mmCIF file of C-alpha atoms in Angstrom:
data_model
loop_
_atom_site.group_PDB
_atom_site.id
_atom_site.type_symbol
_atom_site.label_atom_id
_atom_site.label_comp_id
_atom_site.label_asym_id
_atom_site.label_seq_id
_atom_site.Cartn_x
_atom_site.Cartn_y
_atom_site.Cartn_z
ATOM 1 C CA MET W 1 41.132 11.608 -8.154
ATOM 2 C CA LEU W 2 39.285 13.836 -5.698
ATOM 3 C CA ILE W 3 36.215 13.994 -7.941
ATOM 4 C CA LYS W 4 36.204 10.208 -8.344
ATOM 5 C CA SER W 5 36.527 9.761 -4.589
ATOM 6 C CA LEU W 6 33.649 12.144 -3.936
ATOM 7 C CA CYS W 7 31.505 10.361 -6.509
ATOM 8 C CA LEU W 8 32.280 7.020 -4.895
ATOM 9 C CA ILE W 9 31.379 8.382 -1.466
ATOM 10 C CA GLY W 10 28.136 9.756 -2.872
ATOM 11 C CA ILE W 11 27.195 6.441 -4.479
ATOM 12 C CA CYS W 12 27.963 4.519 -1.288
ATOM 13 C CA THR W 13 25.900 6.984 0.732
ATOM 14 C CA VAL W 14 22.871 6.589 -1.545
ATOM 15 C CA LEU W 15 23.220 2.800 -1.507
ATOM 16 C CA SER W 16 23.425 2.572 2.276
ATOM 17 C CA TYR W 17 20.793 5.245 2.959
ATOM 18 C CA SER W 18 18.034 4.147 0.599
ATOM 19 C CA ILE W 19 18.797 1.360 -1.889
ATOM 20 C CA PHE W 20 19.874 -1.271 0.647
ATOM 21 C CA PRO W 21 16.901 -0.735 3.018
ATOM 22 C CA THR W 22 14.479 -0.911 0.071
ATOM 23 C CA CYS W 23 16.018 -4.130 -1.248
ATOM 24 C CA TRP W 24 16.038 -5.670 2.222
ATOM 25 C CA TYR W 25 12.309 -5.196 2.799
ATOM 26 C CA LYS W 26 11.385 -6.435 -0.667
ATOM 27 C CA ILE W 27 13.548 -9.551 -0.283
ATOM 28 C CA LYS W 28 12.099 -10.119 3.183
ATOM 29 C CA GLN W 29 8.555 -10.004 1.781
ATOM 30 C CA ARG W 30 9.389 -12.568 -0.921
ATOM 31 C CA ARG W 31 10.823 -14.902 1.726
ATOM 32 C CA ASN W 32 7.662 -14.558 3.793
ATOM 33 C CA ARG W 33 5.645 -15.793 0.817
ATOM 34 C CA SER W 34 7.722 -18.923 0.307
ATOM 35 C CA GLY W 35 6.155 -22.024 1.836
ATOM 36 C CA ARG W 36 3.326 -20.093 3.449
ATOM 37 C CA LYS W 37 0.058 -21.960 4.056
ATOM 38 C CA ASP W 38 -2.883 -19.610 4.142
ATOM 39 C CA SER W 39 -6.432 -19.841 2.816
ATOM 40 C CA LYS W 40 -6.895 -16.077 2.762
ATOM 41 C CA VAL W 41 -6.214 -13.268 0.317
ATOM 42 C CA TYR W 42 -5.311 -9.809 1.601
ATOM 43 C CA LEU W 43 -6.685 -6.983 -0.520
ATOM 44 C CA THR W 44 -4.887 -3.680 0.013
ATOM 45 C CA PHE W 45 -5.408 -0.297 -1.635
ATOM 46 C CA ASP W 46 -2.961 2.604 -1.860
ATOM 47 C CA ASP W 47 -3.015 6.309 -2.736
ATOM 48 C CA GLY W 48 -6.518 7.254 -1.553
ATOM 49 C CA PRO W 49 -8.906 8.257 -0.385
ATOM 50 C CA HIS W 50 -10.302 9.746 -3.575
ATOM 51 C CA ARG W 51 -13.687 11.431 -3.623
ATOM 52 C CA GLN W 52 -14.846 9.682 -6.800
ATOM 53 C CA PHE W 53 -13.200 6.278 -6.726
ATOM 54 C CA THR W 54 -12.961 5.272 -3.075
ATOM 55 C CA GLU W 55 -16.720 5.591 -2.608
ATOM 56 C CA LYS W 56 -17.348 3.167 -5.497
ATOM 57 C CA LEU W 57 -14.750 0.752 -4.194
ATOM 58 C CA LEU W 58 -16.260 0.747 -0.717
ATOM 59 C CA ASP W 59 -19.667 0.030 -2.241
ATOM 60 C CA LEU W 60 -18.221 -2.965 -4.101
ATOM 61 C CA LEU W 61 -16.466 -4.364 -1.041
ATOM 62 C CA LYS W 62 -19.628 -3.934 1.019
ATOM 63 C CA LYS W 63 -21.602 -5.890 -1.603
ATOM 64 C CA TYR W 64 -19.416 -8.946 -0.959
ATOM 65 C CA ASN W 65 -18.813 -8.250 2.739
ATOM 66 C CA ILE W 66 -15.057 -8.047 2.130
ATOM 67 C CA LYS W 67 -12.771 -6.345 4.635
ATOM 68 C CA ALA W 68 -9.689 -4.754 3.082
ATOM 69 C CA SER W 69 -6.738 -2.604 4.115
ATOM 70 C CA PHE W 70 -6.420 0.990 2.915
ATOM 71 C CA PHE W 71 -3.030 2.694 2.992
ATOM 72 C CA VAL W 72 -4.015 6.317 2.746
ATOM 73 C CA VAL W 73 -2.064 9.469 1.961
ATOM 74 C CA GLY W 74 -2.200 11.823 4.950
ATOM 75 C CA LYS W 75 -3.235 14.963 3.094
ATOM 76 C CA PHE W 76 -5.891 13.094 1.101
ATOM 77 C CA ALA W 77 -7.265 11.644 4.327
ATOM 78 C CA GLU W 78 -7.471 15.076 5.909
ATOM 79 C CA SER W 79 -9.394 16.364 2.876
ATOM 80 C CA ASN W 80 -11.840 13.441 2.988
ATOM 81 C CA PRO W 81 -12.633 12.732 6.646
ATOM 82 C CA ASP W 82 -16.015 11.247 5.763
ATOM 83 C CA MET W 83 -14.283 8.584 3.659
ATOM 84 C CA ILE W 84 -11.993 7.705 6.562
ATOM 85 C CA LYS W 85 -14.997 7.492 8.850
ATOM 86 C CA ARG W 86 -16.796 5.166 6.449
ATOM 87 C CA MET W 87 -13.746 2.891 6.092
ATOM 88 C CA LYS W 88 -13.553 2.591 9.850
ATOM 89 C CA GLU W 89 -17.285 2.019 10.341
ATOM 90 C CA GLU W 90 -17.361 -0.703 7.679
ATOM 91 C CA GLY W 91 -14.525 -2.613 9.288
ATOM 92 C CA HIS W 92 -11.580 -1.873 7.023
ATOM 93 C CA LEU W 93 -8.026 -1.436 8.240
ATOM 94 C CA ILE W 94 -6.519 2.014 7.730
ATOM 95 C CA GLY W 95 -2.769 2.436 7.437
ATOM 96 C CA LEU W 96 -0.399 5.253 6.508
ATOM 97 C CA HIS W 97 1.001 5.695 2.994
ATOM 98 C CA SER W 98 3.010 8.850 3.737
ATOM 99 C CA LEU W 99 1.922 12.467 3.998
ATOM 100 C CA GLU W 100 2.243 13.546 0.349
ATOM 101 C CA HIS W 101 3.256 10.402 -1.562
ATOM 102 C CA LYS W 102 6.868 11.396 -2.126
ATOM 103 C CA ASN W 103 9.573 8.868 -2.913
ATOM 104 C CA ALA W 104 11.735 8.039 0.126
ATOM 105 C CA LEU W 105 14.727 7.280 -2.098
ATOM 106 C CA TRP W 106 15.244 10.989 -2.665
ATOM 107 C CA GLN W 107 14.061 12.504 0.623
ATOM 108 C CA THR W 108 16.256 14.070 3.266
ATOM 109 C CA VAL W 109 16.267 13.156 6.932
ATOM 110 C CA GLY W 110 14.500 16.430 7.688
ATOM 111 C CA TYR W 111 11.680 15.813 5.238
ATOM 112 C CA THR W 112 11.242 12.197 6.308
ATOM 113 C CA ASN W 113 10.822 13.237 9.942
ATOM 114 C CA LYS W 114 8.364 15.952 8.892
ATOM 115 C CA ASP W 115 6.409 13.413 6.838
ATOM 116 C CA PHE W 116 5.843 11.119 9.811
ATOM 117 C CA LYS W 117 5.280 13.895 12.347
ATOM 118 C CA GLU W 118 2.656 15.687 10.257
ATOM 119 C CA SER W 119 0.994 12.412 9.266
ATOM 120 C CA GLU W 120 0.662 11.512 12.927
ATOM 121 C CA ALA W 121 -0.944 14.884 13.591
ATOM 122 C CA VAL W 122 -3.442 14.374 10.761
ATOM 123 C CA PHE W 123 -4.594 11.039 12.126
ATOM 124 C CA ASN W 124 -4.755 12.369 15.667
ATOM 125 C CA ARG W 125 -7.153 15.018 14.413
ATOM 126 C CA LEU W 126 -9.172 12.307 12.676
ATOM 127 C CA GLY W 127 -9.258 10.255 15.871
ATOM 128 C CA MET W 128 -7.351 7.362 14.298
ATOM 129 C CA ASP W 129 -4.785 5.062 15.878
ATOM 130 C CA ILE W 130 -2.660 3.956 12.925
ATOM 131 C CA GLN W 131 -0.581 0.802 13.345
ATOM 132 C CA PHE W 132 0.548 -0.047 9.800
ATOM 133 C CA PHE W 133 2.735 1.772 7.291
ATOM 134 C CA ARG W 134 3.448 1.196 3.615
ATOM 135 C CA PRO W 135 5.914 3.538 1.871
ATOM 136 C CA PRO W 136 5.106 4.863 -1.607
ATOM 137 C CA TRP W 137 6.513 2.523 -4.292
ATOM 138 C CA GLY W 138 7.783 0.314 -1.467
ATOM 139 C CA HIS W 139 10.847 2.558 -1.176
ATOM 140 C CA PHE W 140 12.646 3.194 2.098
ATOM 141 C CA ASN W 141 15.529 5.187 3.437
ATOM 142 C CA LEU W 142 17.200 4.574 6.784
ATOM 143 C CA ASP W 143 15.214 7.346 8.416
ATOM 144 C CA THR W 144 11.962 5.895 7.067
ATOM 145 C CA VAL W 145 12.780 2.672 8.902
ATOM 146 C CA TYR W 146 13.782 4.557 12.052
ATOM 147 C CA CYS W 147 10.661 6.742 12.118
ATOM 148 C CA ALA W 148 8.338 3.822 11.428
ATOM 149 C CA LYS W 149 9.832 1.780 14.260
ATOM 150 C CA ARG W 150 9.901 4.746 16.640
ATOM 151 C CA MET W 151 6.184 5.268 16.066
ATOM 152 C CA GLY W 152 5.437 1.571 16.477
ATOM 153 C CA PHE W 153 4.289 0.997 12.895
ATOM 154 C CA LYS W 154 4.322 -2.444 11.342
ATOM 155 C CA ILE W 155 5.650 -2.445 7.770
ATOM 156 C CA ALA W 156 3.158 -3.804 5.222
ATOM 157 C CA MET W 157 4.538 -4.720 1.815
ATOM 158 C CA TRP W 158 2.851 -6.897 -0.859
ATOM 159 C CA ASN W 159 3.263 -9.979 -3.061
ATOM 160 C CA VAL W 160 1.047 -9.202 -6.044
ATOM 161 C CA MET W 161 0.563 -6.183 -8.286
ATOM 162 C CA ALA W 162 -1.384 -5.797 -11.507
ATOM 163 C CA GLU W 163 0.156 -2.504 -12.696
ATOM 164 C CA ASP W 164 -3.310 -0.985 -12.325
ATOM 165 C CA TRP W 165 -1.972 2.575 -12.078
ATOM 166 C CA LYS W 166 -0.836 2.650 -15.723
ATOM 167 C CA GLY W 167 -2.798 4.827 -18.103
ATOM 168 C CA ASN W 168 -2.468 2.452 -21.044
ATOM 169 C CA THR W 169 -3.758 -0.694 -19.364
ATOM 170 C CA THR W 170 -7.333 -1.985 -19.622
ATOM 171 C CA TRP W 171 -9.573 -3.387 -16.936
ATOM 172 C CA GLN W 172 -9.466 -6.730 -18.753
ATOM 173 C CA GLU W 173 -5.661 -6.794 -18.489
ATOM 174 C CA ILE W 174 -5.828 -5.943 -14.795
ATOM 175 C CA ALA W 175 -8.388 -8.687 -14.177
ATOM 176 C CA ALA W 176 -6.328 -11.263 -16.086
ATOM 177 C CA LYS W 177 -3.175 -10.415 -14.106
ATOM 178 C CA LEU W 178 -4.999 -10.662 -10.792
ATOM 179 C CA ILE W 179 -6.430 -14.071 -11.581
ATOM 180 C CA ARG W 180 -3.167 -15.370 -13.034
ATOM 181 C CA ARG W 181 -0.830 -14.045 -10.344
ATOM 182 C CA THR W 182 -2.829 -14.535 -7.149
ATOM 183 C CA ARG W 183 -2.822 -17.548 -4.916
ATOM 184 C CA ALA W 184 -3.901 -18.118 -1.316
ATOM 185 C CA GLY W 185 -1.869 -16.155 1.216
ATOM 186 C CA ASP W 186 -0.982 -13.318 -1.145
ATOM 187 C CA ILE W 187 -1.070 -9.624 -0.312
ATOM 188 C CA ILE W 188 -2.477 -7.790 -3.326
ATOM 189 C CA CYS W 189 -1.598 -4.138 -3.879
ATOM 190 C CA LEU W 190 -4.103 -2.086 -5.885
ATOM 191 C CA HIS W 191 -4.938 1.614 -6.022
ATOM 192 C CA ASP W 192 -8.034 3.661 -5.256
ATOM 193 C CA GLY W 193 -6.384 7.020 -5.918
ATOM 194 C CA ARG W 194 -3.883 8.742 -8.220
ATOM 195 C CA GLY W 195 -2.877 6.817 -11.376
ATOM 196 C CA THR W 196 -3.144 7.974 -14.986
ATOM 197 C CA ASN W 197 -6.328 8.532 -16.988
ATOM 198 C CA ASN W 198 -8.699 7.666 -14.131
ATOM 199 C CA ALA W 199 -6.827 4.430 -13.479
ATOM 200 C CA PRO W 200 -8.782 3.484 -10.296
ATOM 201 C CA GLU W 201 -11.971 3.307 -12.375
ATOM 202 C CA ARG W 202 -10.462 0.414 -14.309
ATOM 203 C CA THR W 203 -9.267 -1.228 -11.100
ATOM 204 C CA ILE W 204 -12.800 -1.222 -9.725
ATOM 205 C CA ARG W 205 -14.178 -2.580 -13.001
ATOM 206 C CA ALA W 206 -11.617 -5.389 -12.910
ATOM 207 C CA LEU W 207 -12.565 -6.273 -9.346
ATOM 208 C CA GLU W 208 -16.211 -6.488 -10.331
ATOM 209 C CA GLU W 209 -15.181 -9.405 -12.538
ATOM 210 C CA VAL W 210 -12.482 -10.929 -10.351
ATOM 211 C CA LEU W 211 -14.129 -10.969 -6.910
ATOM 212 C CA PRO W 212 -16.836 -13.482 -7.900
ATOM 213 C CA VAL W 213 -14.153 -15.686 -9.462
ATOM 214 C CA TRP W 214 -12.027 -15.647 -6.309
ATOM 215 C CA ILE W 215 -15.051 -16.357 -4.156
ATOM 216 C CA SER W 216 -16.003 -19.317 -6.378
ATOM 217 C CA GLN W 217 -12.441 -20.612 -5.957
ATOM 218 C CA GLY W 218 -12.860 -20.617 -2.184
ATOM 219 C CA TYR W 219 -10.725 -17.621 -1.315
ATOM 220 C CA GLN W 220 -11.476 -15.785 1.899
ATOM 221 C CA PHE W 221 -10.524 -12.167 2.487
ATOM 222 C CA ALA W 222 -8.827 -10.617 5.497
ATOM 223 C CA ARG W 223 -7.136 -7.445 6.704
ATOM 224 C CA MET W 224 -3.410 -6.967 7.140
ATOM 225 C CA ASP W 225 -3.615 -7.079 10.918
ATOM 226 C CA GLU W 226 -4.936 -10.640 10.642
ATOM 227 C CA ARG W 227 -1.999 -11.502 8.401
ATOM 228 C CA TYR W 228 0.407 -10.004 10.920
ATOM 229 C CA GLU W 229 -1.164 -11.950 13.793
ATOM 230 C CA SER W 230 -0.855 -15.227 11.874
ATOM 231 C CA ASP W 231 2.834 -14.524 11.222
ATOM 232 C CA ASN W 232 3.654 -13.958 14.890
#
């Protein structure tokens, strides 16, 4: 009986600490999509910056004069300050995607506080005022929510993914998913870092095909801060 009671307490603790907050934000994002009238598409990129891939992606966005939102990993940003500088100079939004890309579902209160504190220090050294936060995998715990609000971050989720991080997907499959799944007003989550088997290379190749299609369909592109302003 004691073991069963302890197990039940443990399950309830996990549910209330991490599962419920994660489900809440994902449900909230789906509700925000419903009935929304918006002529814009919001391109967002996670897991960078990456020395090889982010440079190519920035070149592609510059070609079409598209402003996007980059949710960067703190330690990767600190290792690539020139990439952060270029993002800023070319008009992209920069947000936080955690310090080390660890899953909030399994992190302690102590680590979560360290994650935000050290991330803030990284961006202070880079001279950046970060206003947006996206957790890895879209996973929260209660302390993630608390720290984000304490630091004044706005939470940025997404509506559309193309599973572009998978090692066994092709650029053609990514492109087809993006065209099929996207409509005006959507927030699209892609990746310019991490992934399996040089996954961001295929993401960039897919965008080379998809961006002209979207433009021909009349889509405009905007940053997440513009989306937030239109919602409030």
